[in-house]
mmCIF file of C-alpha atoms in Angstrom:
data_model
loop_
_atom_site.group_PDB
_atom_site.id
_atom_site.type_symbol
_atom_site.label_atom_id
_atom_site.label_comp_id
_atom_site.label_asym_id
_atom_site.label_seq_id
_atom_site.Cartn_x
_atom_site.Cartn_y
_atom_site.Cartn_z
ATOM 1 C CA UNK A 1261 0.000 0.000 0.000
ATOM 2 C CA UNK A 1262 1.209 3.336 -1.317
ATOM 3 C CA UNK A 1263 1.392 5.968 1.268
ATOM 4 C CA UNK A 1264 -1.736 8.367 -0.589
ATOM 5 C CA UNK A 1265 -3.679 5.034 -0.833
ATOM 6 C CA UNK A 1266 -3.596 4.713 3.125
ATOM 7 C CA UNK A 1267 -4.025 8.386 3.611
ATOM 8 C CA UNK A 1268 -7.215 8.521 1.618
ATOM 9 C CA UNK A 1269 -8.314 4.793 2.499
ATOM 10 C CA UNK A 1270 -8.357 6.010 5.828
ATOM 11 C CA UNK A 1271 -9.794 9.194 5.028
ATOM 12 C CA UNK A 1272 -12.484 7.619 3.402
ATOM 13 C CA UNK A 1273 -13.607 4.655 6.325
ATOM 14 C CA UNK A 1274 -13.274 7.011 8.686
ATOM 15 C CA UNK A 1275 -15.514 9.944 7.678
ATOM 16 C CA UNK A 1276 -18.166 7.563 6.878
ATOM 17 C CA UNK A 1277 -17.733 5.703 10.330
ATOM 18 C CA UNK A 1278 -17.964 9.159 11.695
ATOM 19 C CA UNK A 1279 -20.950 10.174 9.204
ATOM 20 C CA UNK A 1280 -23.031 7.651 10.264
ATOM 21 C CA UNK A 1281 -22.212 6.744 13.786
ATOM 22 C CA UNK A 1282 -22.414 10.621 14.865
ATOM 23 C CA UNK A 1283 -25.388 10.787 12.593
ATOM 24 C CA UNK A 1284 -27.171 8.399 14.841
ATOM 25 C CA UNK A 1285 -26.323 10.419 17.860
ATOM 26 C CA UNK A 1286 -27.614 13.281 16.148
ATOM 27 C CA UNK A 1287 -30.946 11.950 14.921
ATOM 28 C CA UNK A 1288 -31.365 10.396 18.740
ATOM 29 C CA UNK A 1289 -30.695 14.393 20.314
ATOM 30 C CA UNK A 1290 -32.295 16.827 17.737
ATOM 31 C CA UNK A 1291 -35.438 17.152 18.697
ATOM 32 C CA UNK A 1292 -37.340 17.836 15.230
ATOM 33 C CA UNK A 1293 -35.898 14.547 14.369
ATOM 34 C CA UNK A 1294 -37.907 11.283 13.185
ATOM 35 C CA UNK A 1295 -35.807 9.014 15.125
ATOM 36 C CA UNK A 1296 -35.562 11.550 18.029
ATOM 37 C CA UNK A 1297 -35.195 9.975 21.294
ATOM 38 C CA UNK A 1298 -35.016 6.726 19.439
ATOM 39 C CA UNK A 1299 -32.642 5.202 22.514
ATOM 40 C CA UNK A 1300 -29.444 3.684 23.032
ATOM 41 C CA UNK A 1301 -30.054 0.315 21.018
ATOM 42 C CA UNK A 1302 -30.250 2.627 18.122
ATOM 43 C CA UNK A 1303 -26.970 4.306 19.123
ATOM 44 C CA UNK A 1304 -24.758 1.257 19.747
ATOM 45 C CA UNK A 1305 -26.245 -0.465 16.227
ATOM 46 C CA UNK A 1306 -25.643 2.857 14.362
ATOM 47 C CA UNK A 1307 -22.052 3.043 15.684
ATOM 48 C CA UNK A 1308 -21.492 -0.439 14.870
ATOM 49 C CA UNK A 1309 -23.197 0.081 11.314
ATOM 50 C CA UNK A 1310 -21.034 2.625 11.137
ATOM 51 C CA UNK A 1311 -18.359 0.627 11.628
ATOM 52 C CA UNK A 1312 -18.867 -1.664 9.050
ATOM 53 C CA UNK A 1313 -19.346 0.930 6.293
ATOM 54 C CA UNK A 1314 -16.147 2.029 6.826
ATOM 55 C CA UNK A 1315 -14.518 -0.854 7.318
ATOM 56 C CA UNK A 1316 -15.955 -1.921 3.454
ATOM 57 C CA UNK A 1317 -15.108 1.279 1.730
ATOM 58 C CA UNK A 1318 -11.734 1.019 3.040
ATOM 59 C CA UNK A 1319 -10.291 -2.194 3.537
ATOM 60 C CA UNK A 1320 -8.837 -2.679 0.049
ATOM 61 C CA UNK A 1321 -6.890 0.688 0.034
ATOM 62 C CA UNK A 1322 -5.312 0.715 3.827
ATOM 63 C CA UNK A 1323 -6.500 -2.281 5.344
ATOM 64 C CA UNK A 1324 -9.524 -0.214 7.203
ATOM 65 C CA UNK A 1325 -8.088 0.601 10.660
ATOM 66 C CA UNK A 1326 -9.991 3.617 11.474
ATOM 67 C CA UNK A 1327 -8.780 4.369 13.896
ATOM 68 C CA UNK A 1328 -5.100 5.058 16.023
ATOM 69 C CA UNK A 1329 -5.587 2.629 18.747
ATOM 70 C CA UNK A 1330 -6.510 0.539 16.302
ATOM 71 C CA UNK A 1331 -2.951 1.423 14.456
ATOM 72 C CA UNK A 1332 -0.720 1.651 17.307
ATOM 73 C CA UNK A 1333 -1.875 -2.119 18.503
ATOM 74 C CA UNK A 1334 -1.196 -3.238 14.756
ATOM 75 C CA UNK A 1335 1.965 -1.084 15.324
ATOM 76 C CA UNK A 1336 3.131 -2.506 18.514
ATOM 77 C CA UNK A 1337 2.445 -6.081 17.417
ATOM 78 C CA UNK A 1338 3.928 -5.979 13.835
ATOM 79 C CA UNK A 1339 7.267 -3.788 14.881
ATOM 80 C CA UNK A 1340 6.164 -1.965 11.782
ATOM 81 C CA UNK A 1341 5.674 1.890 12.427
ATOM 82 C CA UNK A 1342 6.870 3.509 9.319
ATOM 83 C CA UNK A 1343 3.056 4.138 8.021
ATOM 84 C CA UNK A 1344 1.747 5.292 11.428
ATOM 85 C CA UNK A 1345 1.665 8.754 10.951
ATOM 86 C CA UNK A 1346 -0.228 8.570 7.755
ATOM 87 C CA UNK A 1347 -2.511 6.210 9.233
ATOM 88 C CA UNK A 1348 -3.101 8.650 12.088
ATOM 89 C CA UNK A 1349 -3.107 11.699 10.022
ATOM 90 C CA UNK A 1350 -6.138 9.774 7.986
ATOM 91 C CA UNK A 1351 -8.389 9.044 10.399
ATOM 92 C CA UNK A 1352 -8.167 12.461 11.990
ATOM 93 C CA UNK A 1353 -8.805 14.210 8.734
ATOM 94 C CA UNK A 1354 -11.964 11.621 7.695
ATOM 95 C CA UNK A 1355 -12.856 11.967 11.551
ATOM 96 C CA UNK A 1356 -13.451 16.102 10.991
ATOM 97 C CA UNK A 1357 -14.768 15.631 7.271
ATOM 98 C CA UNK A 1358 -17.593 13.074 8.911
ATOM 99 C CA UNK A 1359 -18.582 15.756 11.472
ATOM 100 C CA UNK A 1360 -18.535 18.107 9.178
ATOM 101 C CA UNK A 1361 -20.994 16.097 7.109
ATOM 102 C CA UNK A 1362 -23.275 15.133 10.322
ATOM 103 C CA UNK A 1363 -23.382 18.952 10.917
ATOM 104 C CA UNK A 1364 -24.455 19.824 6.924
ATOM 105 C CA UNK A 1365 -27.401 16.762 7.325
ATOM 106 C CA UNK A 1366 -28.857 18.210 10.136
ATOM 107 C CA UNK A 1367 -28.135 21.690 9.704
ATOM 108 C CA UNK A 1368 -31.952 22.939 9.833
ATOM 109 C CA UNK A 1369 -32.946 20.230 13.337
ATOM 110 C CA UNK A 1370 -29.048 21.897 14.939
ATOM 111 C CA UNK A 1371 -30.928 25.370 14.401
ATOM 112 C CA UNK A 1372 -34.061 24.052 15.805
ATOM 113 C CA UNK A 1373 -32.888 22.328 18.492
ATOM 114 C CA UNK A 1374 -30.294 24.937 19.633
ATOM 115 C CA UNK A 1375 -33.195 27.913 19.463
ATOM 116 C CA UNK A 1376 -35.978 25.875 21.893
ATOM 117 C CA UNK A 1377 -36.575 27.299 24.256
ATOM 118 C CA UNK A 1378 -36.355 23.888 26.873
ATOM 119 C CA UNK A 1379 -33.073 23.374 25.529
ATOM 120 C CA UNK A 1380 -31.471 26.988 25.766
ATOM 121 C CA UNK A 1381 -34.118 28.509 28.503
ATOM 122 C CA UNK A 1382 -34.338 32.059 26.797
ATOM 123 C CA UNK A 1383 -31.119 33.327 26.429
ATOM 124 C CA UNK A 1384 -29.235 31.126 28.496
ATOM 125 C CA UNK A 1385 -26.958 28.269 27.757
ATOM 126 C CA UNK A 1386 -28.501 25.212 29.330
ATOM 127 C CA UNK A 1387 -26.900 22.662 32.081
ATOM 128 C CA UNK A 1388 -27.297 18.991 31.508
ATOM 129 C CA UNK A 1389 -30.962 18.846 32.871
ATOM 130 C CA UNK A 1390 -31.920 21.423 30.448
ATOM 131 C CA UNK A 1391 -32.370 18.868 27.475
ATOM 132 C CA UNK A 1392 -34.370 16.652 29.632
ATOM 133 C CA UNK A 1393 -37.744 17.049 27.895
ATOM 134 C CA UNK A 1394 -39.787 17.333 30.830
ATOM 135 C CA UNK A 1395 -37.390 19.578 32.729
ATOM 136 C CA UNK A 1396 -39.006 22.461 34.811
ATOM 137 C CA UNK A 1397 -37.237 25.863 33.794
ATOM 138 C CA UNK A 1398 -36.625 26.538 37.808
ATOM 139 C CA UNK A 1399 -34.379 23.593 37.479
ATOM 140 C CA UNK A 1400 -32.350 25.226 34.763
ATOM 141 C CA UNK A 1401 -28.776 26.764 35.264
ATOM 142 C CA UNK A 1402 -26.079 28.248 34.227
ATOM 143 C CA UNK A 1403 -23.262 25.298 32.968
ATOM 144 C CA UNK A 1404 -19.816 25.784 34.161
ATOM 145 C CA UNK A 1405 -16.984 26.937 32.164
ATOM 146 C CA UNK A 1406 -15.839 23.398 30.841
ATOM 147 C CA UNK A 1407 -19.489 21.982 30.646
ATOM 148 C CA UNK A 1408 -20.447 20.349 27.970
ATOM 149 C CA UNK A 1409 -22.645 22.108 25.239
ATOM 150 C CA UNK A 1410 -26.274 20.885 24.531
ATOM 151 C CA UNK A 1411 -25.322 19.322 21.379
ATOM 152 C CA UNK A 1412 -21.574 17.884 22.317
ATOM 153 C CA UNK A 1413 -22.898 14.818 22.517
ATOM 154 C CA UNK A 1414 -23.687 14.639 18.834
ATOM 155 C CA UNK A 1415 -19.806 14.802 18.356
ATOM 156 C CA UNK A 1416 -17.822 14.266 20.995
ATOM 157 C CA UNK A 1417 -18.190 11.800 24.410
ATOM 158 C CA UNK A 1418 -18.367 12.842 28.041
ATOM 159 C CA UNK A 1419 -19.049 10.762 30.890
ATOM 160 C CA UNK A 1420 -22.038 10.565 32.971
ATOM 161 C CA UNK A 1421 -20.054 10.274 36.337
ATOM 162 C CA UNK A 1422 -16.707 12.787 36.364
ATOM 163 C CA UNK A 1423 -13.991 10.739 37.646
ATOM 164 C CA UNK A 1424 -10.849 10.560 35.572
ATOM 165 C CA UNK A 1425 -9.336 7.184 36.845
ATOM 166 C CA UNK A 1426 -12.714 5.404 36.306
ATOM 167 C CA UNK A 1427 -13.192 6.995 32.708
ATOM 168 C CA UNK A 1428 -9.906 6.467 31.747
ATOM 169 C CA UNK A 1429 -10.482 2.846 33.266
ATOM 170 C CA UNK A 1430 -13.165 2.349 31.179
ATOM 171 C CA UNK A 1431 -11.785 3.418 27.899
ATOM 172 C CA UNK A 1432 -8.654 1.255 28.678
ATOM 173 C CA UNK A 1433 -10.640 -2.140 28.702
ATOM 174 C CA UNK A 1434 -12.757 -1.264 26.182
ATOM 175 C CA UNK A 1435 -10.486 -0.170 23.733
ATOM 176 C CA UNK A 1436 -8.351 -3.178 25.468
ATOM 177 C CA UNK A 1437 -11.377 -6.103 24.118
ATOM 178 C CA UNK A 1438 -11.650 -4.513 20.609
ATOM 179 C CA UNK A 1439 -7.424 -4.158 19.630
ATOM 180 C CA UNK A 1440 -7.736 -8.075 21.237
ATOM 181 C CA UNK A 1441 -10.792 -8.816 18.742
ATOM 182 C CA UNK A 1442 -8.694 -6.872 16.111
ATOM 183 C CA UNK A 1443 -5.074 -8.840 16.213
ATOM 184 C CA UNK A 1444 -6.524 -12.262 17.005
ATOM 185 C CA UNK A 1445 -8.644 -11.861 13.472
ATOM 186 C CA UNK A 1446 -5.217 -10.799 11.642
ATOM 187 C CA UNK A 1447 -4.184 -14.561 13.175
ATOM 188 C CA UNK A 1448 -7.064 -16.115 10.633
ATOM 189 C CA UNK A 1449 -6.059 -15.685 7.200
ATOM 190 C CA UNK A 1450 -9.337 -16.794 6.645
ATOM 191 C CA UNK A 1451 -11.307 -14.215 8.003
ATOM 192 C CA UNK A 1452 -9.161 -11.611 6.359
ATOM 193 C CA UNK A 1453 -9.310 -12.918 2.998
ATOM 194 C CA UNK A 1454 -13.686 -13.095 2.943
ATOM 195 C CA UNK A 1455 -13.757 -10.147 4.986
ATOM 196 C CA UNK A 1456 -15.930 -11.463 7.732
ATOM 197 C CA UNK A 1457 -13.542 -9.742 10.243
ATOM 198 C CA UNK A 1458 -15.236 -6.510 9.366
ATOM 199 C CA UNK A 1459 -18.253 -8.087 10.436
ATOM 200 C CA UNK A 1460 -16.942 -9.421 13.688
ATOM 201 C CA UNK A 1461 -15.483 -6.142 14.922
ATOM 202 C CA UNK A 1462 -18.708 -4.264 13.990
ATOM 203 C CA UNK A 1463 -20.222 -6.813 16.240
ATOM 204 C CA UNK A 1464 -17.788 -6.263 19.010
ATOM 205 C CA UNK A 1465 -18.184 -2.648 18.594
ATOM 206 C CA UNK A 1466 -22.157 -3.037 19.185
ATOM 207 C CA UNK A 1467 -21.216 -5.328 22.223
ATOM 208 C CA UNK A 1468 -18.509 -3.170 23.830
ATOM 209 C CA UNK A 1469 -21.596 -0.562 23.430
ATOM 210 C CA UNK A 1470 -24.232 -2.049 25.154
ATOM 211 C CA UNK A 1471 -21.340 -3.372 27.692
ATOM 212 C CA UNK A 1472 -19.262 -0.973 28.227
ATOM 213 C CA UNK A 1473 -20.522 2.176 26.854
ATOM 214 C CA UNK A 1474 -22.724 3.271 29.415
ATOM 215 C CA UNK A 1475 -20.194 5.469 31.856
ATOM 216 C CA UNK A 1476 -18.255 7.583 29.231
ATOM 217 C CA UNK A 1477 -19.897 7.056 25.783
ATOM 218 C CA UNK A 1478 -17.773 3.934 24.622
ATOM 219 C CA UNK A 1479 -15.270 6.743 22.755
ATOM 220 C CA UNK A 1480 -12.557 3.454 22.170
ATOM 221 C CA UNK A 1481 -11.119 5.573 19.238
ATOM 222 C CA UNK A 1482 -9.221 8.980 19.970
ATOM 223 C CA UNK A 1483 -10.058 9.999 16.189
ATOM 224 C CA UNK A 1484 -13.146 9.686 16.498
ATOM 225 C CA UNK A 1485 -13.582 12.036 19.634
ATOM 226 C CA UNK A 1486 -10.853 14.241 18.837
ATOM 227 C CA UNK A 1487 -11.812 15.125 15.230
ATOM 228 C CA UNK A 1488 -15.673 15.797 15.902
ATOM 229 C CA UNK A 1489 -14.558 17.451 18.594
ATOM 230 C CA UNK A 1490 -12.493 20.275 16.922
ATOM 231 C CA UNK A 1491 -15.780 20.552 14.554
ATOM 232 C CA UNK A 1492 -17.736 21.374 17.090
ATOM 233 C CA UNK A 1493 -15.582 24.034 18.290
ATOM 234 C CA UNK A 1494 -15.113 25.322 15.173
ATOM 235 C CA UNK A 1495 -19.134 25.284 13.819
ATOM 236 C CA UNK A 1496 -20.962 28.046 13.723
ATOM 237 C CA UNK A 1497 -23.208 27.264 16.115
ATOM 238 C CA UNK A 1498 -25.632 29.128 17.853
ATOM 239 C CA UNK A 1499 -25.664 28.081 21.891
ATOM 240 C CA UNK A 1500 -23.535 25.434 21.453
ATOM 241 C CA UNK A 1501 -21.818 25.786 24.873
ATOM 242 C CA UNK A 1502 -18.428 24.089 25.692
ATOM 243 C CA UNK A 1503 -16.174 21.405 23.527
ATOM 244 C CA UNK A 1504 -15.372 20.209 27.346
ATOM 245 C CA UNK A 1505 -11.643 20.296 26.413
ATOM 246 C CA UNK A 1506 -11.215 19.629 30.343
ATOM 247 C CA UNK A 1507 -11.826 15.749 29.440
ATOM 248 C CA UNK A 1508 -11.056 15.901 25.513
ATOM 249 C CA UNK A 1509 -7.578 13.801 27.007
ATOM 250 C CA UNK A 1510 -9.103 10.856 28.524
ATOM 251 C CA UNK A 1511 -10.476 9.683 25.550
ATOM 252 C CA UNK A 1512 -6.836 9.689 23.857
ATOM 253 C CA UNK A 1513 -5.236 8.733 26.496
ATOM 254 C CA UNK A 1514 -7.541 6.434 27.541
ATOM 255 C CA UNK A 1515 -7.994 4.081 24.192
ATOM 256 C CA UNK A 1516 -4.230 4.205 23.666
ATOM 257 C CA UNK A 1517 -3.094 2.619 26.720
ATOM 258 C CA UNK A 1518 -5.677 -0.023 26.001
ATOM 259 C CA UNK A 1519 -4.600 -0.617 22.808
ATOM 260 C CA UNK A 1520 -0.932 -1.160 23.966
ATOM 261 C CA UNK A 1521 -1.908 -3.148 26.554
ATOM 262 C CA UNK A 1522 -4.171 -5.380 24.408
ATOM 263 C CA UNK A 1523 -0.496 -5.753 22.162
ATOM 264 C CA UNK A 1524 1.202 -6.602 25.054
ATOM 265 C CA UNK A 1525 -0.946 -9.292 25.903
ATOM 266 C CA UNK A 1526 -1.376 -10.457 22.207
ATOM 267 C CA UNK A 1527 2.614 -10.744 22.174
ATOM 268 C CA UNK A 1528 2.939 -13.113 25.227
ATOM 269 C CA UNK A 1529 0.182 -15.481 24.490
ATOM 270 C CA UNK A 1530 1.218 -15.714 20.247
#
């Protein structure tokens, strides 16, 4: 693989990973949305639809890793790190590009949702209860400084409890179970070949999901938190509130250790 074709195969898997998963996230928040509200089944399927997409439209140009956990367990494994910063430099582009595409599909429902007045409470900037759709306005406040926005969650993760060893605990195993998933297919020549590995780790993804996702938002990928994240600082948004750059590191940090550590394991057992 030529060094454009990972660049843009990566490019590519990415921003539609990002395009859809996000866009599930977004049809699930916005409330003039069909599939508003629609639950976090429909979350954890779209993410691992998602996934798969990308995984497809990308597999024959850079071997679809979507993502830099993804490429520094590959890395660590393989010895081979000459094509890492293209990798990374892929994903993070198609990462921003996806957003950017989430943000274009839903442009009119961001307005919407952004200008109610139970989400934004006049001309204030809502706190988490705000977007609770049967949230009394008394119990409306200001957010903090590094709170996140009404619609971060469309881009970006944030946990439900703040409490960086425990977040950054649960992005380690997570990410941990999928670069595990990821090597041990890469030991079935098989699987590679017909392509059923795609399947399997859009599987896994749904699983680690409904498994794990529930205390930060199953992030697992630092591309795909990071880049939507920058979007959404960068948008034009009205109301928006806070990118929450306080805890933008944990889900870097957080998938990267696990991904190492998931090598490291893979190395002493094969």
């Amino acid at each position: 693989m030529s060094s454009s074709d990972i660049f843009f195969g990566e490019l590519l898997g990415t921003a539609v990973l990002i395009l859809l998963g996000c866009g599930v996230v977004a049809g699930n928040v916005l409330r003039k949305s069909k599939s508003f509200d629609a639950g976090w089944l429909a979350i954890t399927f779209g993410w691992g639809i998602g996934v798969l997409s990308g995984f497809y439209v990308s597999t024959q140009l850079s071997g679809a890793h979507l993502n830099p956990a993804v490429t520094l367990g590959i890395a660590i494994d393989s010895g081979e790190w000459n094509d890492v910063p293209t990798y990374v430099a892929g994903q993070l582009v198609g990462a921003m590009l996806g957003a950017t595409l989430v943000w274009l599909a839903y442009y009119g429902h961001f307005l919407a949702h952004l200008e109610h007045r139970e989400v934004v409470g006049g001309s204030r900037t809502p706190g988490p209860k705000a977007f609770d759709a049967g949230a009394d306005r008394e119990e409306r406040r200001e957010p903090t400084r590094d709170e996140p926005g009404p619609v971060l969650g469309v881009f970006a993760t944030a946990p439900e409890i703040r409490n960086s060893v425990q977040n950054v605990a649960t992005e380690i195993i997570g990410t941990a179970v999928l670069v595990l998933l990821v090597l041990g297919i890469g030991l079935n020549d098989g699987l590679t070949v017909s392509g059923t590995g795609g399947l399997m780790v859009a599987l896994v993804v749904v699983g680690i999901g409904l498994s794990l996702g529930g205390p930060t938002g199953y992030a697992i990928n630092p591309a795909r938190d990071l880049g939507p994240r920058l979007v959404h600082a960068l948008l034009p948004l009205p109301n928006k509130g806070s990118s929450d750059w306080g805890y933008a590191w944990v889900p870097i940090v957080g998938p990267l250790v696990g991904a190492a550590l998931a090598a490291g394991i893979h190395g002493l057992l094969f």
